[in-house]
Short mmCIF file of C-alpha atoms and ligand atoms in Angstrom, two decimals:
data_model
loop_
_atom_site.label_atom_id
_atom_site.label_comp_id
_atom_site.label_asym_id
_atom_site.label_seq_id
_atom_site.Cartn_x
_atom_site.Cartn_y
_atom_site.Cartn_z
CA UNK A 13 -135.62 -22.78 -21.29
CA UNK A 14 -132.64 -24.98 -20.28
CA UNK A 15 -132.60 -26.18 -16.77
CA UNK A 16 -130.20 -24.19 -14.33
CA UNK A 17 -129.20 -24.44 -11.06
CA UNK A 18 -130.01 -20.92 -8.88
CA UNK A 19 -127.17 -20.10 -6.51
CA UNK A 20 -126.13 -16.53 -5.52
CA UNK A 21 -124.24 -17.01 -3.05
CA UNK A 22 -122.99 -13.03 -2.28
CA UNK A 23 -124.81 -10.76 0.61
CA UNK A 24 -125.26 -7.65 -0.27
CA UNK A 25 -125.68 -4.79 1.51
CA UNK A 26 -126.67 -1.59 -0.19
CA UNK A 27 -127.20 1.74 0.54
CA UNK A 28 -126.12 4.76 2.38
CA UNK A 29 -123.15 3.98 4.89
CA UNK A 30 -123.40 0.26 4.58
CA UNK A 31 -119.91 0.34 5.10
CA UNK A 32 -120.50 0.22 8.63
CA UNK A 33 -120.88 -3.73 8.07
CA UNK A 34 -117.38 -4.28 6.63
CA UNK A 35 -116.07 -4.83 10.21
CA UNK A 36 -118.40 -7.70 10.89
CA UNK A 37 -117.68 -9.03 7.29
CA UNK A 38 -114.27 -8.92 7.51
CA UNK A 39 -114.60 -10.91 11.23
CA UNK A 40 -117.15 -13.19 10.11
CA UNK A 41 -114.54 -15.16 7.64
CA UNK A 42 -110.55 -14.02 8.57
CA UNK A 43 -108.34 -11.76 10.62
CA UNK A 44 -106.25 -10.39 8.49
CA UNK A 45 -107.00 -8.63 5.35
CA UNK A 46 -105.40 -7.86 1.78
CA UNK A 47 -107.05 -4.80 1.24
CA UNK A 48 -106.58 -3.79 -2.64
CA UNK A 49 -107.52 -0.73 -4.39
CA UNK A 50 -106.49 0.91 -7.74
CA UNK A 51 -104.66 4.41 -8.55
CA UNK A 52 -105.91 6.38 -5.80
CA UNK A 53 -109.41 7.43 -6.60
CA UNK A 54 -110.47 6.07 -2.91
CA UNK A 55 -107.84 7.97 -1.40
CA UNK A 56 -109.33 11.30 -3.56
CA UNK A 57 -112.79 10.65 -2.34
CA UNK A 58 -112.19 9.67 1.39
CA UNK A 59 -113.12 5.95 1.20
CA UNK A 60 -109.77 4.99 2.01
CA UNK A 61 -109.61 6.95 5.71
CA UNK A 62 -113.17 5.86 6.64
CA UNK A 63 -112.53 1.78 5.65
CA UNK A 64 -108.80 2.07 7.59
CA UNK A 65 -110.67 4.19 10.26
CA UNK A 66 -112.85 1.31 10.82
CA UNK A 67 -110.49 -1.42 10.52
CA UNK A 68 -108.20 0.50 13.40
CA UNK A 69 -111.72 0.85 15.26
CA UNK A 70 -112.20 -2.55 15.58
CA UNK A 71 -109.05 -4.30 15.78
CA UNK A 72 -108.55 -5.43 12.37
CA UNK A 73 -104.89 -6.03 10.97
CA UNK A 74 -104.70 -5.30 7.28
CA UNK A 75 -101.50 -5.28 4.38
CA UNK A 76 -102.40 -3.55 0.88
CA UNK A 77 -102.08 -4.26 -2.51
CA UNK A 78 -102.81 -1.12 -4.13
CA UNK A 79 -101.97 0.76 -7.80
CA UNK A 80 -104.26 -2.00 -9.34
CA UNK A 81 -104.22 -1.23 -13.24
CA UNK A 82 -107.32 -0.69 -15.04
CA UNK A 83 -107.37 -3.88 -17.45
CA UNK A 84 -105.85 -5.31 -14.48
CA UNK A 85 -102.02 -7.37 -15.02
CA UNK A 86 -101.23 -10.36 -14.27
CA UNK A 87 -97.94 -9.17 -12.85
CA UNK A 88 -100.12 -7.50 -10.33
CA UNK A 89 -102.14 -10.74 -9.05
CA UNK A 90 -99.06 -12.14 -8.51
CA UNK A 91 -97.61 -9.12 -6.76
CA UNK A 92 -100.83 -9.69 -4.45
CA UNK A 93 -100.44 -13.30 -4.26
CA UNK A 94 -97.15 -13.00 -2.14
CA UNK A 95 -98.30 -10.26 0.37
CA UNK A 96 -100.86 -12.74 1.17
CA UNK A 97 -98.19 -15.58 1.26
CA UNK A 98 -96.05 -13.20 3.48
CA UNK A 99 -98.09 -11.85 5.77
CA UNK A 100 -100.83 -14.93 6.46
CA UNK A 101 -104.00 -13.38 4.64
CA UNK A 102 -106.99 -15.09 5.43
CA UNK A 103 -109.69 -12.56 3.32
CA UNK A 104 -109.31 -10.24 0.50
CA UNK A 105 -111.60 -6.76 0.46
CA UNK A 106 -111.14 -5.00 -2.63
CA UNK A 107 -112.42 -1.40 -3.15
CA UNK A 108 -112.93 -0.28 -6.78
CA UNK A 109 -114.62 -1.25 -9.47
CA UNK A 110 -114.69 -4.36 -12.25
CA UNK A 111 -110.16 -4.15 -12.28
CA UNK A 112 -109.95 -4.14 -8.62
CA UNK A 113 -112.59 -6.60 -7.56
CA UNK A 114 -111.39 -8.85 -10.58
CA UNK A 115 -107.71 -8.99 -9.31
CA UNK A 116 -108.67 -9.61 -6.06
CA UNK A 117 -110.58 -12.58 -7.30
CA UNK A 118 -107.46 -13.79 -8.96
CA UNK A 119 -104.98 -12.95 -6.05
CA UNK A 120 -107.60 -14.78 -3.74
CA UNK A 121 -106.50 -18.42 -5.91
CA UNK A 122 -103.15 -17.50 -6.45
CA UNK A 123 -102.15 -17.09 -2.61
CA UNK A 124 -102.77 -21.10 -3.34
CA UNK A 125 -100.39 -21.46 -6.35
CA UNK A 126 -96.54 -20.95 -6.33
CA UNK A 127 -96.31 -20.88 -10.34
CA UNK A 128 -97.62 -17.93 -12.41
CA UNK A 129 -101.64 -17.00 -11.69
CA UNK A 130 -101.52 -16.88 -15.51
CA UNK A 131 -101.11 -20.03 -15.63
CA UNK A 132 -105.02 -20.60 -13.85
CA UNK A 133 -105.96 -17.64 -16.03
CA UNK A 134 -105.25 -19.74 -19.10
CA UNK A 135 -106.46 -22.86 -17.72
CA UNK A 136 -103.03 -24.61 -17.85
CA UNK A 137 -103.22 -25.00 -13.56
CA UNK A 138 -106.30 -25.34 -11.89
CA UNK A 139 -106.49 -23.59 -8.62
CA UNK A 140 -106.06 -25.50 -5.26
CA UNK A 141 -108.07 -22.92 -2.80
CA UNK A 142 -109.71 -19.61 -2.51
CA UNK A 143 -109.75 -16.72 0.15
CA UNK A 144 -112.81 -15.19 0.96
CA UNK A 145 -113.53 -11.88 -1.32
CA UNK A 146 -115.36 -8.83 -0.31
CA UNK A 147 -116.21 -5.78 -2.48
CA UNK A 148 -117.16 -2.35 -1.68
CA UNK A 149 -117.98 -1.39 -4.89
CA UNK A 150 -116.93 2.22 -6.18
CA UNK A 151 -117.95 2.24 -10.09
CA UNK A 152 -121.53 0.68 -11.51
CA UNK A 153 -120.17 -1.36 -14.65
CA UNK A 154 -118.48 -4.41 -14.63
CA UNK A 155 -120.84 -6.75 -11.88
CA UNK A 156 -118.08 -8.35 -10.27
CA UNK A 157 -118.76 -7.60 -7.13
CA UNK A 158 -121.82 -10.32 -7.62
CA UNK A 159 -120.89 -12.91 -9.95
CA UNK A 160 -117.92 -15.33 -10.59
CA UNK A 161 -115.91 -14.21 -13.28
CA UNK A 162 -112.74 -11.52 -13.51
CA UNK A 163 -110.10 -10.58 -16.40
CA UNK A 164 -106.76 -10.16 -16.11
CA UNK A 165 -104.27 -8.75 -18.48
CA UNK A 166 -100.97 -10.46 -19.87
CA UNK A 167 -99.51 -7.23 -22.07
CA UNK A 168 -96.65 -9.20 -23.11
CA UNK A 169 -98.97 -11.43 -25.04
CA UNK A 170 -101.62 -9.42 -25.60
CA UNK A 171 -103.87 -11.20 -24.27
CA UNK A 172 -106.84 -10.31 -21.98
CA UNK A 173 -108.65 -13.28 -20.75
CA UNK A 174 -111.61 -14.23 -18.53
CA UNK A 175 -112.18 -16.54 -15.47
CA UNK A 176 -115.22 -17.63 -13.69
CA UNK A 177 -115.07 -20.59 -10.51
CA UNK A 178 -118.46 -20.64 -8.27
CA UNK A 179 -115.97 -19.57 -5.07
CA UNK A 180 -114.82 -16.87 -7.23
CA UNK A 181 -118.24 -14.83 -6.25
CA UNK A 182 -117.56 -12.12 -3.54
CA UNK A 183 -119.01 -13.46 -0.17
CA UNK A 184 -120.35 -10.02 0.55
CA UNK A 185 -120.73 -7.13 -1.34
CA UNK A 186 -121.02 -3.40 0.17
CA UNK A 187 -122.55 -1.08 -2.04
CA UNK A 188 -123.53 2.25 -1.00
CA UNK A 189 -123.98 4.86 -4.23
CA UNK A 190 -122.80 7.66 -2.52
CA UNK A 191 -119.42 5.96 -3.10
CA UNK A 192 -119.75 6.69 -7.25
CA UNK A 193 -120.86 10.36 -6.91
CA UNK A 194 -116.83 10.95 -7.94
CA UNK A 195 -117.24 8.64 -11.07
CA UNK A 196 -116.07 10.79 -13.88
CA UNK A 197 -118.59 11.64 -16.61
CA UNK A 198 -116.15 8.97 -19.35
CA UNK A 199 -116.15 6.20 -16.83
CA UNK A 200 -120.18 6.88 -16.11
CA UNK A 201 -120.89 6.75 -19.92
CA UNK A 202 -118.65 3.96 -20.18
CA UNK A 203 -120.09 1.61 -17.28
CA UNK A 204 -123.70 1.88 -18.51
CA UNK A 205 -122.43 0.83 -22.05
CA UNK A 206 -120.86 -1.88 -20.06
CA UNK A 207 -124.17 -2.69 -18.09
CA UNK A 208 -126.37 -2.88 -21.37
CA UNK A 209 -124.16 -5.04 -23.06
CA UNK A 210 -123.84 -8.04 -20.37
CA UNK A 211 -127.71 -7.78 -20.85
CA UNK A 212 -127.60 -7.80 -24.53
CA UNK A 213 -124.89 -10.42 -24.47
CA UNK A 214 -128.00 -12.52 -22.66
CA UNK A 215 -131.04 -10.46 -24.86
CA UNK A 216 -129.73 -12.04 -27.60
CA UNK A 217 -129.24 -15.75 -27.51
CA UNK A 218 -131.26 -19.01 -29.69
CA UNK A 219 -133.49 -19.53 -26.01
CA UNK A 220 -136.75 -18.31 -27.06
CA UNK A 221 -139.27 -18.89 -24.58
CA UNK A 222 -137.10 -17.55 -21.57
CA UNK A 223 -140.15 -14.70 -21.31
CA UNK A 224 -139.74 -14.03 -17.55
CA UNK A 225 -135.65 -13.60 -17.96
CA UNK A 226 -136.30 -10.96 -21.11
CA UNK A 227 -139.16 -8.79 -19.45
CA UNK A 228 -136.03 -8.51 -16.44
CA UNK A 229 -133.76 -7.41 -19.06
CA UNK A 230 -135.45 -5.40 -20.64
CA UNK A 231 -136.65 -3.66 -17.49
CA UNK A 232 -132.35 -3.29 -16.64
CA UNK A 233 -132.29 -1.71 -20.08
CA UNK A 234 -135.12 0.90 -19.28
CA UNK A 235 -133.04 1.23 -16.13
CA UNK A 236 -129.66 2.55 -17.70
CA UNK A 237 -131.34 4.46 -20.45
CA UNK A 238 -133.42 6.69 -17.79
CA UNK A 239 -130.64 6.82 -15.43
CA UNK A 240 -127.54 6.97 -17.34
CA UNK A 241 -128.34 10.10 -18.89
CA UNK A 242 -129.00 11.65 -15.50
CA UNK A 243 -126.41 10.58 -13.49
CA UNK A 244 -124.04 12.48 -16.37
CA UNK A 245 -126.05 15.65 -15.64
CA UNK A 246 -125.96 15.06 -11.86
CA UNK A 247 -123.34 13.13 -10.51
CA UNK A 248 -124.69 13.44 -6.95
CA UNK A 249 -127.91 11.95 -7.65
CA UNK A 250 -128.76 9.37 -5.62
CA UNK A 251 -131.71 7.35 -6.93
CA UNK A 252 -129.82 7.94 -10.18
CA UNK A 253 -126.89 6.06 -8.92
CA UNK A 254 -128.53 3.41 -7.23
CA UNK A 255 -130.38 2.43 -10.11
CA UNK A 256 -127.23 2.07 -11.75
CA UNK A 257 -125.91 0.38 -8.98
CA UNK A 258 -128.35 -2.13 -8.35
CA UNK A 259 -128.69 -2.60 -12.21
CA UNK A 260 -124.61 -3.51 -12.75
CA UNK A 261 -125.03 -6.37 -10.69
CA UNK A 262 -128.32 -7.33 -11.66
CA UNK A 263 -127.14 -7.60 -15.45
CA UNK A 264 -124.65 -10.46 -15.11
CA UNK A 265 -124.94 -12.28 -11.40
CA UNK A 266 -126.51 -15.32 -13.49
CA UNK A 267 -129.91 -14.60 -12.64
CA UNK A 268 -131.11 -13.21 -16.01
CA UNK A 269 -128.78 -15.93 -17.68
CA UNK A 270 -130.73 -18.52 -15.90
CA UNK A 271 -132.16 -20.72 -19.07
CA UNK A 272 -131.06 -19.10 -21.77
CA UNK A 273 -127.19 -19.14 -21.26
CA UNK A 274 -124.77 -19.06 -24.18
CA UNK A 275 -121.36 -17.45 -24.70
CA UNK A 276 -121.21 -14.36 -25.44
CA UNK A 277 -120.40 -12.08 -28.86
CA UNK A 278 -119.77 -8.71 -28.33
CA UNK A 279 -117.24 -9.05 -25.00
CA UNK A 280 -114.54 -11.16 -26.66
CA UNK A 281 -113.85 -8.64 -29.16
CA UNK A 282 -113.95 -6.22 -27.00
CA UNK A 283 -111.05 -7.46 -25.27
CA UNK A 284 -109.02 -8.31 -28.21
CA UNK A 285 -109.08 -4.70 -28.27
CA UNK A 286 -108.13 -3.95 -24.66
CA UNK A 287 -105.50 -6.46 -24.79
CA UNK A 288 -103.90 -4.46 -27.35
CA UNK A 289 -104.78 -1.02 -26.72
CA UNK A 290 -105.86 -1.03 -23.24
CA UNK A 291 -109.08 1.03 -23.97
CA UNK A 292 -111.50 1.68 -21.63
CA UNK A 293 -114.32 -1.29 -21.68
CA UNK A 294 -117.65 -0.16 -22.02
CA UNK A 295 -116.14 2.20 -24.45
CA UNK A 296 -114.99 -0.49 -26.91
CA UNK A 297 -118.65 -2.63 -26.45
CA UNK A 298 -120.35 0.48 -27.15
CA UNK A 299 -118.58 1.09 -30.31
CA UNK A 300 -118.91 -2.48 -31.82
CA UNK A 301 -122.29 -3.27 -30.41
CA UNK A 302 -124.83 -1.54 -32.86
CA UNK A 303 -122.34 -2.45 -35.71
CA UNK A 304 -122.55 -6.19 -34.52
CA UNK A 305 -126.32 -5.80 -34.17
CA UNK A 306 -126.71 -4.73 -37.94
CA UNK A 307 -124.15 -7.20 -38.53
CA UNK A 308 -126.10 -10.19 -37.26
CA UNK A 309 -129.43 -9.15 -38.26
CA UNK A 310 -131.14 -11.61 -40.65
CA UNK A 311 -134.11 -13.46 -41.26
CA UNK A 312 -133.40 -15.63 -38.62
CA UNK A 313 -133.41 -12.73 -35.63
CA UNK A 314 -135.27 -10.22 -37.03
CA UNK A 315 -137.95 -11.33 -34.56
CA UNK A 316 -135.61 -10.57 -31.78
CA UNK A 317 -134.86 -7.41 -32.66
CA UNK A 318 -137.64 -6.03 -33.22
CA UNK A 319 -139.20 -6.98 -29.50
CA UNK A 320 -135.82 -5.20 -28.62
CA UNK A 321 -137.17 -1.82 -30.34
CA UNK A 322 -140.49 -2.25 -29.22
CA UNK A 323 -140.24 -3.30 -25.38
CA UNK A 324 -136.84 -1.16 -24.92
CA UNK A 325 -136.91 1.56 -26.88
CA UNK A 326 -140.88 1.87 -27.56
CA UNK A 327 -140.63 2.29 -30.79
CA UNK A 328 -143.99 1.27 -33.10
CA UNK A 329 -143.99 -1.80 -34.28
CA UNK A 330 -144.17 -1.42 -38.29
CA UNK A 331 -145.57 -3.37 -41.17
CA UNK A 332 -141.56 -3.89 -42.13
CA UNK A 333 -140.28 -5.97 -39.09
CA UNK A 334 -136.18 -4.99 -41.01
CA UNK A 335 -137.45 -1.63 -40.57
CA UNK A 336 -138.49 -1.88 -37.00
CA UNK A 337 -135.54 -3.57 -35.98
CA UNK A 338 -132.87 -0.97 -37.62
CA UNK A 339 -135.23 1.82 -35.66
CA UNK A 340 -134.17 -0.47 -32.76
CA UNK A 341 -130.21 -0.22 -33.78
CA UNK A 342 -130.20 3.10 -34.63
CA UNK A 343 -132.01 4.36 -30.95
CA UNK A 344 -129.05 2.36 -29.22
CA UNK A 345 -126.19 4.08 -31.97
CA UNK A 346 -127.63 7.59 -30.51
CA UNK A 347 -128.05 6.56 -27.19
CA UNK A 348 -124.20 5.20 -26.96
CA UNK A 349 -122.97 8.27 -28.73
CA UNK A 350 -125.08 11.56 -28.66
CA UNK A 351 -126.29 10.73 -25.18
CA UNK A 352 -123.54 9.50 -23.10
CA UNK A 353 -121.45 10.89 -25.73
CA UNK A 354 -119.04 7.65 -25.80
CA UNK A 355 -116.37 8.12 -29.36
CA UNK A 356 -117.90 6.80 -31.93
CA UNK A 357 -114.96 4.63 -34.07
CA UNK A 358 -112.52 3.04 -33.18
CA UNK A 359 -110.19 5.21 -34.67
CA UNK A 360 -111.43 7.62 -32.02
CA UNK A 361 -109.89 5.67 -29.30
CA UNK A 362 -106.21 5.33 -30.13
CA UNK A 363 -106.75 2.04 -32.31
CA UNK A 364 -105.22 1.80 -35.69
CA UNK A 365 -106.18 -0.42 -38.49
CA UNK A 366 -102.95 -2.16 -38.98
CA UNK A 367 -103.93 -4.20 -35.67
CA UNK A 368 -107.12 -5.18 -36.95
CA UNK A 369 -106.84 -8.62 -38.80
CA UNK A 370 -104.14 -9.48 -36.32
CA UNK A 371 -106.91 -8.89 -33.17
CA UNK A 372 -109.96 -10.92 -35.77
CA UNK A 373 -107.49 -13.98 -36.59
CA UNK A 374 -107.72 -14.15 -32.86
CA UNK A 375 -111.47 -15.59 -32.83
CA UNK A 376 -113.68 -17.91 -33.87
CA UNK A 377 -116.95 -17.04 -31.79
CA UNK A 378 -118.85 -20.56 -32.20
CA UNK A 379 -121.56 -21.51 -30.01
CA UNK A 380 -122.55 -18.11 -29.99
CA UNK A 381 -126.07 -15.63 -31.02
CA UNK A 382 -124.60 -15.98 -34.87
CA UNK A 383 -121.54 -17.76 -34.82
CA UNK A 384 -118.77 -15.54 -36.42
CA UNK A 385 -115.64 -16.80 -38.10
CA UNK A 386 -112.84 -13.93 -38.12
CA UNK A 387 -113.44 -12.66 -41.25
CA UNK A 388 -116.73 -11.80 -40.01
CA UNK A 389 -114.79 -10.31 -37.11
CA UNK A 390 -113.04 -8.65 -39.31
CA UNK A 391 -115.31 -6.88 -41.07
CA UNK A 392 -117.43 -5.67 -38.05
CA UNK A 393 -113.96 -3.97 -36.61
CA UNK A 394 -113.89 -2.70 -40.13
CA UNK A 395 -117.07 -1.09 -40.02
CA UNK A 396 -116.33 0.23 -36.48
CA UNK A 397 -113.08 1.80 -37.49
O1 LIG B 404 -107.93 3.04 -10.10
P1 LIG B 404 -108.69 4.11 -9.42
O2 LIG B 404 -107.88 5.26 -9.00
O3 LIG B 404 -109.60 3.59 -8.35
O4 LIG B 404 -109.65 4.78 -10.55
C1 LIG B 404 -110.58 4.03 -11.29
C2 LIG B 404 -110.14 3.77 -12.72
O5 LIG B 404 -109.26 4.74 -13.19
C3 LIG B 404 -111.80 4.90 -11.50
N1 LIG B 404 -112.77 4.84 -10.39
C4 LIG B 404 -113.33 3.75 -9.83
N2 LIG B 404 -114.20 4.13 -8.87
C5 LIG B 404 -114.14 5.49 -8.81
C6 LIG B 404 -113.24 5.94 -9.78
N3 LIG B 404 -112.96 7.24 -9.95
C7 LIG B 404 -113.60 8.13 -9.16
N4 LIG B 404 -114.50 7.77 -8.22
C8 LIG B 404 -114.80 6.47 -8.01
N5 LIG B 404 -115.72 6.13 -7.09
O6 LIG B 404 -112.41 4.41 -12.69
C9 LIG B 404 -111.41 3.90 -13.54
C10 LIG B 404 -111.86 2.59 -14.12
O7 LIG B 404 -111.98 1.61 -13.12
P2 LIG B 404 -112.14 0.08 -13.51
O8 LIG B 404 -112.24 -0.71 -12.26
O9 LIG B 404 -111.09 -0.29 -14.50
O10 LIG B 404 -113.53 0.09 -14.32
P3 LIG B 404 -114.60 -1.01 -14.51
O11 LIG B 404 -115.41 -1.20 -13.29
O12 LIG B 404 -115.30 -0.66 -15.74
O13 LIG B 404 -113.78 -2.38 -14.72
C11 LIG B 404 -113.22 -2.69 -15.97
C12 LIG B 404 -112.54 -4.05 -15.94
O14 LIG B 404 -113.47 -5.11 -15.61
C13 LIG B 404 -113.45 -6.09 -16.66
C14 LIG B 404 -113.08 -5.27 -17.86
O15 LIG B 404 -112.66 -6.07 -18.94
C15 LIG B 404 -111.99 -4.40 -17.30
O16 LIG B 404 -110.79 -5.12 -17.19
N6 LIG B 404 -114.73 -6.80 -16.70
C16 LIG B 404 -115.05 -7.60 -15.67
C17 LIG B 404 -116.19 -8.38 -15.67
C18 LIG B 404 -116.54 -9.26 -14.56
N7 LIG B 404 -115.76 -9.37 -13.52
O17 LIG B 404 -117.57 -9.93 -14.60
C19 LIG B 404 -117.12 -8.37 -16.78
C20 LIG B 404 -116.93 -7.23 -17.69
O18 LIG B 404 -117.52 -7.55 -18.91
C21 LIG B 404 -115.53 -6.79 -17.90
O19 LIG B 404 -114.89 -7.54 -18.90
ZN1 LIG B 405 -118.41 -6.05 -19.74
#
C-alpha cells in the first residue's frame, strides 16, 4: 500500500429534508450566492421554489447561473465567472448533478482569473483563489459533490478535460434522496454504470495488498448491483436511492483510492467520446468497460479478476482461473445491458466509426492498470462499435 494522506474535507448532510441546513451553510462562509443549476429539472421537481423559499426566508441575496449543459462548456464557466465578478459572490451552491456541481467548481477559480477558465482547465494558468462550493446533489453518479475533481467541455476543440485542486472539494454537501426520485430511468442506468466504474477504475490497479480498500469496493459494487436494478423498477424508493446516493460519493471521494492510487483507464476514453459526441457518461463507460476488461485480461491479472467474479458477482471459483474471470466479464456485460438496459455499441449511441482513430490517436494511457498505446485504444473502440 502506498502511503496517503486522509483528508475529506466536505460535511455532509444526508437524508430527508436536509435542505433545511443550506441556510446556515450558505451563512457560515458568504452572503451572497451564485446559485447554478442545469436545464430546468429542479424547477420540474420543486427544488428550485423550496431552496429560493429558504434563501428569501432567511435573508439571503442570491444571482443565478443556470442552463448548465450536460458535459458542461467552458463558455458557461466563464459566463458564471462574471456574474460572480459583477455582482460580489462570495459562495457558489450548485444544484444538479456531476455537470452542475463540476462547473460550479470551475466558476468558483475563475471568478479569480480574467483570461479564459480554459486556460486553468488545460493547465496553461494556475488558479489564484477559490469560492466556497456547496452541492445539493440531485443525480447519484458522478461524486462531485465529495471529491476534488470536475470536467468541462471545449466543443470547439473537442476536447473534454478533467481538473482536481484539494479546495476544489465542496465544503458541504446536502444530499437528501428524495431529491432523485425524478431521475429518469436512462440517467438512473447511466449513473450506476458511472458509480461502478470510478470503483473499477480503483479495483483494478498494480497495489495488491490494499485488502481493506477492495473488501470497500467491492461492498459499493454489491451496493449498485442490488440497488440499481430497483431503483429502475421504483423510482420512489427510498433505501434504494440512498444506497445509491451514499454509494456515488463513496466510490471516488479518495477514500477507497487511499494506497492504491493510479490513473485511471476506462474514463479517458470515455471522454474522448463525449468530447466528440456529447454522449451521456456512464453510458459510454458502460459500453467500453467489459470490452476493456477482456481486453486487459492476461496472465498478469487474471488473479484480479477472478476475486472480482468471486467476491462481486459470487460466482464459483473454477479449476480454470481464464474461465472464472470471463464468468466475471460476462455477469457485468448483462448487468450493464439486460439489466439497466444501457445500448450496447457504440454505434447505438450516435457514434460513427469514421471518428474512431481520430478519438484513439488522442491517448497514450501510461502509468495506468495495462498501459495502452492508441492502437490498443483503437481496437477496444473497435470492438465496442
Ligand atoms: O440539467 P437538468 O435539467 O438539471 O437535467 C439533468 C441532466 O439533463 C438531469 N437531472 C439531474 N438531476 C435530476 C435530473 N432530472 C430529473 N430529476 C433530477 N433530480 O440529468 C441529466 C444529466 O445530468 P448531469 O449532471 O449531466 O449528469 P451526471 O451527474 O452524470 O454528470 C455528468 C458529468 O460529470 C462528469 C461527466 O464527465 C459529465 O460531464 N464527471 C464528473 C466527475 C467528477 N466531478 O468527479 C467524475 C465523473 O467520472 C465524470 O467524468
Ligand atoms: Zn465517471
Amino acid at each position: 500500500m502506498y502511503n496517503f494522506k486522509y483528508d475529506i474535507g466536505t460535511k455532509v448532510y444526508f437524508g430527508k429534508d436536509q435542505i433545511e441546513q443550506l441556510p446556515a451553510s450558505v451563512k457560515e462562509y458568504g452572503k451572497k450566492v451564485l446559485l447554478c443549476y442545469g436545464g430546468g429539472s429542479i424547477k420540474r421537481n420543486g427544488i428550485y421554489d423550496t431552496i429560493t423559499g429558504l434563501f428569501k426566508e432567511n435573508g439571503i441575496e442570491w444571482v443565478e447561473l443556470s442552463g448548465i449543459e450536460p458535459n458542461p462548456r467552458h463558455t458557461t464557466v466563464n459566463r458564471g465567472a462574471a456574474i460572480c465578478r459583477e455582482n460580489d459572490v462570495d459562495v457558489v451552491v450548485a444544484i444538479g448533478g456531476g455537470s452542475t456541481i463540476d462547473c460550479a467548481k470551475a466558476v468558483a477559480f475563475a471568478k479569480f482569473y480574467d483570461g479564459d477558465a480554459w486556460d486553468i482547465v488545460t493547465r496553461k494558468a494556475k488558479p489564484t483563489g477559490f469560492l466556497p462550493v456547496i452541492a445539493v446533489l440531485t443525480l447519484s453518479a458522478t461524486g462531485s459533490e465529495m471529491d476534488t475533481f470536475g470536467v468541462i467541455s471545449n466543443m470547439d476543440t473537442n476536447d473534454k478535460l478533467g481538473f482536481g485542486f484539494p479546495e476544489s472539494r465542496p465544503v458541504v454537501a446536502i444530499m437528501d434522496p428524495q431529491y432523485t426520485f425524478s431521475v429518469s430511468k436512462y440517467q438512473t442506468a447511466s449513473g450506476s454504470a458511472d458509480i461502478m466504474s470510478h470503483t473499477l477504475e480503483t479495483y483494478f490497479t498494480p497495489v495488491k495488498d490494499a485488502f481493506l480498500q477492495d473488501r470497500f469496493m467491492e461492498g459499493i459494487l454489491k451496493t449498485v448491483i442490488k440497488y440499481a436494478p430497483v431503483a429502475l423498477e421504483e423510482p420512489e424508493n427510498y433505501e434504494a436511492r440512498a444506497n445509491l446516493m451514499w454509494a456515488s460519493s463513496w466510490a471516488i471521494n479518495d477514500m477507497v483510492g487511499y494506497g492504491k492510487k493510479c490513473p485511471w483507464t476506462v474514463h479517458p476514453m470515455e471522454h474522448e467520446l463525449s468530447a466528440y459526441f456529447d454522449i451521456t457518461h456512464g453510458v459510454g463507460l458502460a459500453i467500453l468497460t467489459p470490452h476493456w476488461m477482456e481486453y486487459v485480461l492476461s496472465e498478469d491479472t487474471v488473479d484480479k479478476f477472478v476475486e472480482y467474479a468471486v467476491n462481486v458477482w459470487n460466482i464459483p471459483a473454477g479449476e480454470d482461473k481464464f474461465e472464472t474471470a470471463h464468468k466475471g466479464i460476462e455477469a457485468t456485460r448483462r448487468f450493464f445491458f439486460d439489466t439497466l438496459g444501457i445500448p450496447s455499441r457504440l454505434r447505438d449511441v450516435g457514434i460513427t466509426e469514421d471518428k474512431l482513430e481520430v478519438m484513439a490517436n488522442k491517448l497514450n494511457l501510461t502509468n495506468v492498470y495495462v498501459p495502452l498505446t492508441s492502437e490498443d485504444v483503437l481496437k477496444i473502440y473497435k470492438a465496442s462499435f
